[in-house]
CSV table of C-alpha atoms and ligand atoms in Angstrom, one decimal:
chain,number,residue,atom,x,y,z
A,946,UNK,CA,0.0,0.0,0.0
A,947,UNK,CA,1.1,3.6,-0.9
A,948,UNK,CA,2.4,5.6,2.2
A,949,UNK,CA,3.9,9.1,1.1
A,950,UNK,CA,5.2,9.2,4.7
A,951,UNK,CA,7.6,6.5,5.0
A,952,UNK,CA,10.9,7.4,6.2
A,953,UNK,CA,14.3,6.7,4.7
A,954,UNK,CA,14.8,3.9,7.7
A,955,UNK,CA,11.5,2.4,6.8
A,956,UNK,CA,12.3,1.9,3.1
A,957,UNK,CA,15.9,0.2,4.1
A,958,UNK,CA,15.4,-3.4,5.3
A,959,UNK,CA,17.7,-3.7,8.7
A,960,UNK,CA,19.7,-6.0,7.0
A,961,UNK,CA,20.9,-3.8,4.0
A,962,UNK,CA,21.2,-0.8,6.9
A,963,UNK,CA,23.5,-3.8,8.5
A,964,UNK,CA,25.6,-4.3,5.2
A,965,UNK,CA,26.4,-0.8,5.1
A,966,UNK,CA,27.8,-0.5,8.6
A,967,UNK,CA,29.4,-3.8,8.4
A,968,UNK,CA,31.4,-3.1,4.9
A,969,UNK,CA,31.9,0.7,6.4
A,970,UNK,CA,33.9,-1.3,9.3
A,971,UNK,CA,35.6,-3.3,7.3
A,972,UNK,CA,36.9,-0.6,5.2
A,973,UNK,CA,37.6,1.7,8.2
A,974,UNK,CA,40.1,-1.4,10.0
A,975,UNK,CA,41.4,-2.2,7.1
A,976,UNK,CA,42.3,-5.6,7.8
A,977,UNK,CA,40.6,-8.7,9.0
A,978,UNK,CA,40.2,-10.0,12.4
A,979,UNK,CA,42.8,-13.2,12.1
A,980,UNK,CA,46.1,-13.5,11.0
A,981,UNK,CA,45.5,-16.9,9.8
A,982,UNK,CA,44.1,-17.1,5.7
A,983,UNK,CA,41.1,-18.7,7.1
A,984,UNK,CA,38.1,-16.8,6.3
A,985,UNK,CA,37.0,-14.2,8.7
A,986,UNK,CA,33.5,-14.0,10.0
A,987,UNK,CA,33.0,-11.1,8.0
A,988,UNK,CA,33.4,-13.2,4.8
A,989,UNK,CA,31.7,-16.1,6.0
A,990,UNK,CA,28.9,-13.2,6.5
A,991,UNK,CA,29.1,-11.8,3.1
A,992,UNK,CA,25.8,-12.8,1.1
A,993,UNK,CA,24.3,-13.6,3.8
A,994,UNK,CA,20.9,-11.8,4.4
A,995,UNK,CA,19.9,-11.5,8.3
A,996,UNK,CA,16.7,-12.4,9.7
A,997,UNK,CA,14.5,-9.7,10.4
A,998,UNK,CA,14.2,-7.7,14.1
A,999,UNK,CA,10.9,-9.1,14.3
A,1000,UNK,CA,11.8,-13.0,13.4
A,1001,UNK,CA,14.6,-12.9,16.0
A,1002,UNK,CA,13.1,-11.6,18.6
A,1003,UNK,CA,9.8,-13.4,18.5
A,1004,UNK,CA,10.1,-17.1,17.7
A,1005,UNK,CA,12.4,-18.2,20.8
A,1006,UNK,CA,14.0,-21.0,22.6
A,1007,UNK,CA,14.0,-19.4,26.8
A,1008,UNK,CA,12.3,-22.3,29.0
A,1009,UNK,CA,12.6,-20.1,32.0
A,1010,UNK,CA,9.2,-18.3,30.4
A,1011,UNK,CA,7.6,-21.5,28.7
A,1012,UNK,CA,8.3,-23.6,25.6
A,1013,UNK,CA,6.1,-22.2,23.1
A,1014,UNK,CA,8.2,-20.2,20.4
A,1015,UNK,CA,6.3,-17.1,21.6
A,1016,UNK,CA,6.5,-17.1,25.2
A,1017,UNK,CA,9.5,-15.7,25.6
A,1018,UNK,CA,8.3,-12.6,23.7
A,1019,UNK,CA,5.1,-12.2,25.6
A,1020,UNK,CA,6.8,-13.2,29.4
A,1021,UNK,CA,9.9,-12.2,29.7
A,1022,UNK,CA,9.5,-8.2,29.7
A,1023,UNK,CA,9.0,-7.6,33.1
A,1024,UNK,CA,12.5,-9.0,34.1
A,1025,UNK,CA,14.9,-6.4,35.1
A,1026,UNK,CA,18.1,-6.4,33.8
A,1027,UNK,CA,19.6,-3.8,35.0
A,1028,UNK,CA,21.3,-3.2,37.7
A,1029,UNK,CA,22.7,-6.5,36.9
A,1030,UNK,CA,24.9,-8.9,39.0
A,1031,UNK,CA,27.4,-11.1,37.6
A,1032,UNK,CA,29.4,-13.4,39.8
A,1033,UNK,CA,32.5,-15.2,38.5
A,1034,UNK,CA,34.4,-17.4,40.6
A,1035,UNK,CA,36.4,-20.3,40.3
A,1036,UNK,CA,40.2,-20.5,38.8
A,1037,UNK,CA,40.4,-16.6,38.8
A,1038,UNK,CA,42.5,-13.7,39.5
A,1039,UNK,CA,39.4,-11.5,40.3
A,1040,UNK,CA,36.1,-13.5,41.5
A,1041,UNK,CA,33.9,-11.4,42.7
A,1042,UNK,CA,29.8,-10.2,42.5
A,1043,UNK,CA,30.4,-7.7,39.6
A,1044,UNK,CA,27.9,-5.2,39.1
A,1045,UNK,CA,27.8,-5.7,35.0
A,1046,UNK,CA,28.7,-2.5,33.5
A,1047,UNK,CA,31.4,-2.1,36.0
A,1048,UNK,CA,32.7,-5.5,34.5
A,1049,UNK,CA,32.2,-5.2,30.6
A,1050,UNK,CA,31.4,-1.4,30.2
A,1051,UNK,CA,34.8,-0.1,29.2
A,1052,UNK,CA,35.0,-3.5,26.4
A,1053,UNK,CA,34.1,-2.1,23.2
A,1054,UNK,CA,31.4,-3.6,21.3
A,1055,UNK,CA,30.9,-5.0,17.5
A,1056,UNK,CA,28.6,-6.0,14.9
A,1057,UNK,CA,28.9,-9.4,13.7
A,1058,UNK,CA,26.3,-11.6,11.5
A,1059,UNK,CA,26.4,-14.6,12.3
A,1060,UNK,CA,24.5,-18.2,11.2
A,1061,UNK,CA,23.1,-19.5,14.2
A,1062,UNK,CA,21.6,-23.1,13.9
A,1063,UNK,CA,19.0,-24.5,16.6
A,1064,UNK,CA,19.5,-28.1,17.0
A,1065,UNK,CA,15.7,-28.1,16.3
A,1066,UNK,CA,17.0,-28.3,12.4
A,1067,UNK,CA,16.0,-24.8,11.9
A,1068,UNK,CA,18.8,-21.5,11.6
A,1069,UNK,CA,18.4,-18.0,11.2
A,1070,UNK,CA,21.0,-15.0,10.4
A,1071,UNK,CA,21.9,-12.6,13.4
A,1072,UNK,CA,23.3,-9.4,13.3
A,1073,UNK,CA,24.9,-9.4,17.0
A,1074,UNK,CA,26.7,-6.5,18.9
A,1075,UNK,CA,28.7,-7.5,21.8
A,1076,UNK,CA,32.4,-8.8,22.6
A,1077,UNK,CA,34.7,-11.6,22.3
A,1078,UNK,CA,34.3,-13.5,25.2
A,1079,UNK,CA,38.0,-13.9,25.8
A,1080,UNK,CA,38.2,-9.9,26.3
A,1081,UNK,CA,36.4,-10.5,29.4
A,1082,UNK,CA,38.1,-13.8,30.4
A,1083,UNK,CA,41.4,-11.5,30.4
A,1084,UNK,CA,39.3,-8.9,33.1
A,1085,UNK,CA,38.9,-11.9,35.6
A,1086,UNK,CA,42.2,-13.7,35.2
A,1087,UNK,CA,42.1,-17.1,34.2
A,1088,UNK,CA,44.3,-19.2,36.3
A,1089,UNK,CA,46.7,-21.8,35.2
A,1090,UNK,CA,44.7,-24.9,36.3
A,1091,UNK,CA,41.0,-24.1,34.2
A,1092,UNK,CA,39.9,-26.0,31.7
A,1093,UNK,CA,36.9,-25.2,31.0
A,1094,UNK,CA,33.9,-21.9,31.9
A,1095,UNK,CA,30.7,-23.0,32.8
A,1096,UNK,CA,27.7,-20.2,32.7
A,1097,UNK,CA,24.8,-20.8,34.6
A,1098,UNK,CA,21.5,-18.7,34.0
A,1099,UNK,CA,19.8,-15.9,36.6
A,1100,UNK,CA,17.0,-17.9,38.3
A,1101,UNK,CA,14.0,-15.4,39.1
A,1102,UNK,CA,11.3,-17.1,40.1
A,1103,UNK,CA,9.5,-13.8,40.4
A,1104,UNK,CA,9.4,-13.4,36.5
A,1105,UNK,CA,10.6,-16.5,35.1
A,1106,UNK,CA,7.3,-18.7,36.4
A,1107,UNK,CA,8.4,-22.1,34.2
A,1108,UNK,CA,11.4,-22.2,36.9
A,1109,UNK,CA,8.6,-23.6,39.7
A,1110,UNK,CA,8.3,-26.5,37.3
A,1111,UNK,CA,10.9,-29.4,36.7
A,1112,UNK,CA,10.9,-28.9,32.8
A,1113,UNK,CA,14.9,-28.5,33.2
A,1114,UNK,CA,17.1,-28.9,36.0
A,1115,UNK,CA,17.8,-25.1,36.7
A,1116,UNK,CA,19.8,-23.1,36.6
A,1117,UNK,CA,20.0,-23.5,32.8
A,1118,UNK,CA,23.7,-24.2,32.3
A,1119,UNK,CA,26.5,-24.2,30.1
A,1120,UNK,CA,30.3,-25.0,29.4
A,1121,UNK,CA,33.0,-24.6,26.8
A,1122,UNK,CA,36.4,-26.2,26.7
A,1123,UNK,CA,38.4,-23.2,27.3
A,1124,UNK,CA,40.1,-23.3,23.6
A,1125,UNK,CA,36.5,-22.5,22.4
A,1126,UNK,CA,35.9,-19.9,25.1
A,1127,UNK,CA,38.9,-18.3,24.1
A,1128,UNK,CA,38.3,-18.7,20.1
A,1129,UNK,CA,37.6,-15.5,18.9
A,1130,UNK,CA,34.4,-16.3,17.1
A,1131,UNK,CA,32.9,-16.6,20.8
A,1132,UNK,CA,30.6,-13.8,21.6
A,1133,UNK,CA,29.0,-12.4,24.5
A,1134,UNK,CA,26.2,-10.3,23.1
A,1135,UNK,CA,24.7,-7.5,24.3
A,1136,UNK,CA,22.4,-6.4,21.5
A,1137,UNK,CA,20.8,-7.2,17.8
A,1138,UNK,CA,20.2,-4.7,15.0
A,1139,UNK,CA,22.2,-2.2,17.3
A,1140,UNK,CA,19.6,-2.2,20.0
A,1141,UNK,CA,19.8,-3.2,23.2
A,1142,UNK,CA,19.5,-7.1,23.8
A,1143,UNK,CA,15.7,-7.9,24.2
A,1144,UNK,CA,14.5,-9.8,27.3
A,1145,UNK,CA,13.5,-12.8,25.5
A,1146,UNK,CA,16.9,-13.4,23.9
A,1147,UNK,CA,19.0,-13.7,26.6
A,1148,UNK,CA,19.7,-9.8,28.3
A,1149,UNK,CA,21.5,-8.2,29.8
A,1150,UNK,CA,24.4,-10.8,28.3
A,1151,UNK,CA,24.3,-14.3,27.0
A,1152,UNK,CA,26.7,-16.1,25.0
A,1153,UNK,CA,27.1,-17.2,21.0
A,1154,UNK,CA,29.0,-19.6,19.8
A,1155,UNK,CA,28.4,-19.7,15.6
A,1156,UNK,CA,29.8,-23.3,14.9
A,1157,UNK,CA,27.5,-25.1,17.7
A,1158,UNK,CA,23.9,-25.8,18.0
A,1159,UNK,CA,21.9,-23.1,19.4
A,1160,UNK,CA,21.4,-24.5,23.0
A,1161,UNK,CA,24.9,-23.7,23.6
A,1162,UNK,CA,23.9,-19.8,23.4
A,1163,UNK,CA,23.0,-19.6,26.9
A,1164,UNK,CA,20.7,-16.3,27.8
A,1165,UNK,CA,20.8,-13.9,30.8
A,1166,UNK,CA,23.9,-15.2,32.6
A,1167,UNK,CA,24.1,-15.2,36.2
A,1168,UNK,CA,27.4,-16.7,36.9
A,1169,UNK,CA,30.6,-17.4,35.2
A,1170,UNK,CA,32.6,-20.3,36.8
A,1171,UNK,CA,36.7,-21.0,35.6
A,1172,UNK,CA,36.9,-24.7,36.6
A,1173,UNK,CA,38.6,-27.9,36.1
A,1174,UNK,CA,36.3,-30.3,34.8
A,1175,UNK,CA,34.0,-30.5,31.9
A,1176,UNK,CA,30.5,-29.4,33.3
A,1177,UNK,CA,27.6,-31.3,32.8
A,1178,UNK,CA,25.1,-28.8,30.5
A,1179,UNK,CA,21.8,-28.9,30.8
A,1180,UNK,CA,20.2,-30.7,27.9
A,1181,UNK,CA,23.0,-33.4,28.3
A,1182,UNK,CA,21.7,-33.7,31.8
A,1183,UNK,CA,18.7,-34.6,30.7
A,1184,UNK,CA,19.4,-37.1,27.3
A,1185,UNK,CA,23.1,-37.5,27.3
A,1186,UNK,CA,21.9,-39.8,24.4
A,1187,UNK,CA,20.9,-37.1,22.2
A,1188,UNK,CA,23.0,-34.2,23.1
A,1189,UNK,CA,26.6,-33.9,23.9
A,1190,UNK,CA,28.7,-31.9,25.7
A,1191,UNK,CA,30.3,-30.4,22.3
A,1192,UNK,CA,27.6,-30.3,20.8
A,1193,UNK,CA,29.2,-28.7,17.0
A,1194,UNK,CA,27.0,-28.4,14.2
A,1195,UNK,CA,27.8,-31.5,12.2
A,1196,UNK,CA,25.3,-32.6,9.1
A,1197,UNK,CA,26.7,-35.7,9.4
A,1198,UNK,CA,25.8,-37.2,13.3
A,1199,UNK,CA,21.7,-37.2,13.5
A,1200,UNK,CA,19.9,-36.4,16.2
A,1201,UNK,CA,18.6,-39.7,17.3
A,1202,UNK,CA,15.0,-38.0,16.7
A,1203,UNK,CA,16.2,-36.5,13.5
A,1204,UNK,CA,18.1,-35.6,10.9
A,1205,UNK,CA,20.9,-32.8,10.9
A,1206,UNK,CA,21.6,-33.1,7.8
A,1207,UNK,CA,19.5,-30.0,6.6
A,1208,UNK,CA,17.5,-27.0,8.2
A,1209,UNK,CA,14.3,-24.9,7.6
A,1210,UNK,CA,15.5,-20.9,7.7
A,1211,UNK,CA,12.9,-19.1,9.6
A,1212,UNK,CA,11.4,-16.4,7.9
A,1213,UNK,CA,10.9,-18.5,4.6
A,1214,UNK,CA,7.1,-18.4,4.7
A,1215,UNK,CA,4.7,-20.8,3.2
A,1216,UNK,CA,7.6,-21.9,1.1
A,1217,UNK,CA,9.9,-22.4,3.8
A,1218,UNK,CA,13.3,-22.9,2.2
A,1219,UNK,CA,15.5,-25.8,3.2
A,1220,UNK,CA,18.8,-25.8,3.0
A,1221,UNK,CA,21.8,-28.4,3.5
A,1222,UNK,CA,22.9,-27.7,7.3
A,1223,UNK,CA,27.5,-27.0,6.8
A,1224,UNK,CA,29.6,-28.5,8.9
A,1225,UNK,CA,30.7,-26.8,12.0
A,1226,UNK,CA,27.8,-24.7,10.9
A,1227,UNK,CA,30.1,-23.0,7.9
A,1228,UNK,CA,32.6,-21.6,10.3
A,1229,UNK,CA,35.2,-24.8,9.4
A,1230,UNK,CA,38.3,-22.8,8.3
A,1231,UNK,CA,38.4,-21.0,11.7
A,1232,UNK,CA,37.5,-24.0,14.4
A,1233,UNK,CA,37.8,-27.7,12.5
A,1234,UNK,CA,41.6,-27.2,13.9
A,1235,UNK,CA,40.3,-27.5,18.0
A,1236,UNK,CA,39.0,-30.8,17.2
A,1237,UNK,CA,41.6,-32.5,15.1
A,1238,UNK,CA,42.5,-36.0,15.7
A,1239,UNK,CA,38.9,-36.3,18.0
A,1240,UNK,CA,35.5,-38.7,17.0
A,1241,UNK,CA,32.8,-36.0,16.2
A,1242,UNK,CA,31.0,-39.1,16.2
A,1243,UNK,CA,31.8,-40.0,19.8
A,1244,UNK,CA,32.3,-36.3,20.5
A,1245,UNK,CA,28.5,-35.0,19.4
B,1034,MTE,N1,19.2,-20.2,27.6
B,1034,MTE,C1,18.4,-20.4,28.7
B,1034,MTE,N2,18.7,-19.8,29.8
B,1034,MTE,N3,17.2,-21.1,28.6
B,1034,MTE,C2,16.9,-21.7,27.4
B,1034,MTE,O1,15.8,-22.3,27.3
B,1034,MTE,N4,17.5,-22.1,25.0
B,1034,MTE,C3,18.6,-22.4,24.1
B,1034,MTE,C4,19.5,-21.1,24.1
B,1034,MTE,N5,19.7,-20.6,25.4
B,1034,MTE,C5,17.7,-21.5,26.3
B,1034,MTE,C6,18.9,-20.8,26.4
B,1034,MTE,C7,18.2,-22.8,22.8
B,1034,MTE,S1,17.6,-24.4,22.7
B,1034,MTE,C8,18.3,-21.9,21.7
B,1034,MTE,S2,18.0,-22.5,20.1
B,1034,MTE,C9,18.7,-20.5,21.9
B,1034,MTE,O2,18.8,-20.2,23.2
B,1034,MTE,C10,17.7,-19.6,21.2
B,1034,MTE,O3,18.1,-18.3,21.2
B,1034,MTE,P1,17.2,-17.2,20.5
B,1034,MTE,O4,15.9,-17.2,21.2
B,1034,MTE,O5,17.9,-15.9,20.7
B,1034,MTE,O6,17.2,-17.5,19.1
């Protein structure tokens, strides 16, 4: 329908607004984020069209506020998220109950777009802002003896009313080998589409990892924990047969349930487009290396 009103932002679709700031960077840093020839995740980015604002932010995985697609949307905005307390303890230099933007304000943030893959065989595209996740590792100190991070969830029983319920054994949790924490890939994100990260996915900070299933992503973290052994996560807690602690994007190892072998991308509409799900969710060149000479079979 005709509107002689619209503005310039109307008419630009947030993912060619997105382009534009994301080519702008590139040019303005000159080079690319690695040293290595692997690609960078700008180039893995490139032709790549993000999900809308709207499709990410209302069809979500957040348990704590029920497991329809659209609960998170409709429950989670009364959850404050800030003031915001972050505890890390464990094998650090620092532990302590950080008030948040004491913690992370002075990091600078980015824009990345990034594939993110649900192990529900379905992915969308996400235009992130936030940090590498190894900028704040170096705040807190890791100590010689960690191996791994775990990240546990904020429980708020006050807001998040599926927590009275024994759907999951919460706190939701979380943990990376500390090679993958320090990857530069990892994210903590803080927003989408430059705006502050919405309730329902994951604020005031929750984690991405591009090259594993989206469960590893885990939303509104509480606690950050530097630690010695590989922590149990919490869908592995509950089917270790069907989800693993590594739990990479691999087209090849089926779900028992299903296969991972392709994906629908949200958004497609009646016609919902399938397409063949990449290995390490298309981010190979920068992480197949961290699992050389291991059974991604055995590994899942
Ligand atoms: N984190 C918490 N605390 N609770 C959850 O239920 N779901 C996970 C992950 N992080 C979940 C969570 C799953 S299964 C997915 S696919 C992603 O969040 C979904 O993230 P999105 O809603 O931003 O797309």
């Amino acid at each position: 329908m005709f509107k002689p009103d619209l503005t310039r932002a109307e008419v630009t679709p947030e993912w060619m607004w997105n382009r534009r700031k994301v080519l702008g960077a590139m040019a303005a840093s000159g080079t690319g984020l690695f040293a290595t020839p692997a690609l960078s995740w700008q180039e893995v980015a490139e032709g790549l069209e993000p999900n809308t604002f709207e499709q990410i932010t209302s069809y979500n995985n957040f348990y704590e506020f029920g497991t329809g697609k659209d609960e998170p949307l409709e429950n989670a905005q009364d959850m404050v998220t800030s003031p915001w307390t972050l505890v890390v303890d464990g094998l650090v230099d620092n532990p302590g109950e950080y008030e948040l933007s004491d913690l992370i304000g002075d990091i600078p943030t980015e824009e990345r777009i990034y594939r993110f893959r649900c192990v529900e065989a379905w992915s969308m595209v996400i235009p992130w802002n936030g940090f590498e996740l190894n900028k704040l590792l170096a705040k807190v100190g890791v100590q010689d003896g960690a191996r791994y991070v775990k990240f546990e969830t904020a429980v708020i029983p006050e807001v998040m009313e599926a927590v009275q319920y024994p759907i999951l054994d919460w706190p939701y949790t979380e943990g990376l080998r500390m090679d993958e924490a320090m990857h530069p890939l990892t994210m903590m994100a803080t927003g989408l589409y430059g705006k502050a990260l919405p309730n329902q996915n994951g604020a005031p900070m929750r984690l991405v990892v591009p090259w594993k299933y989206g469960f590893k992503s885990i939303k509104t973290i509480r606690r950050i924990s530097l630690v010695e052994e590989e922590p149990l996560n919490t869908w592995q807690d509950l089917a270790p047969q069907e989800y693993g602690f590594f739990a990479n994007v691999n087209p090849e190892v089926d779900h028992p349930r299903w296969s991972q072998a392709s994906e629908r991308l949200i958004g497609g509409g009646l016609f919902a487009r399938r397409q063949d799900t990449l290995m390490f969710n298309g981010y190979a060149d920068q992480v197949a290396s961290l699992y050389e000479g291991m059974d991604l079979t055995v590994n899942y």
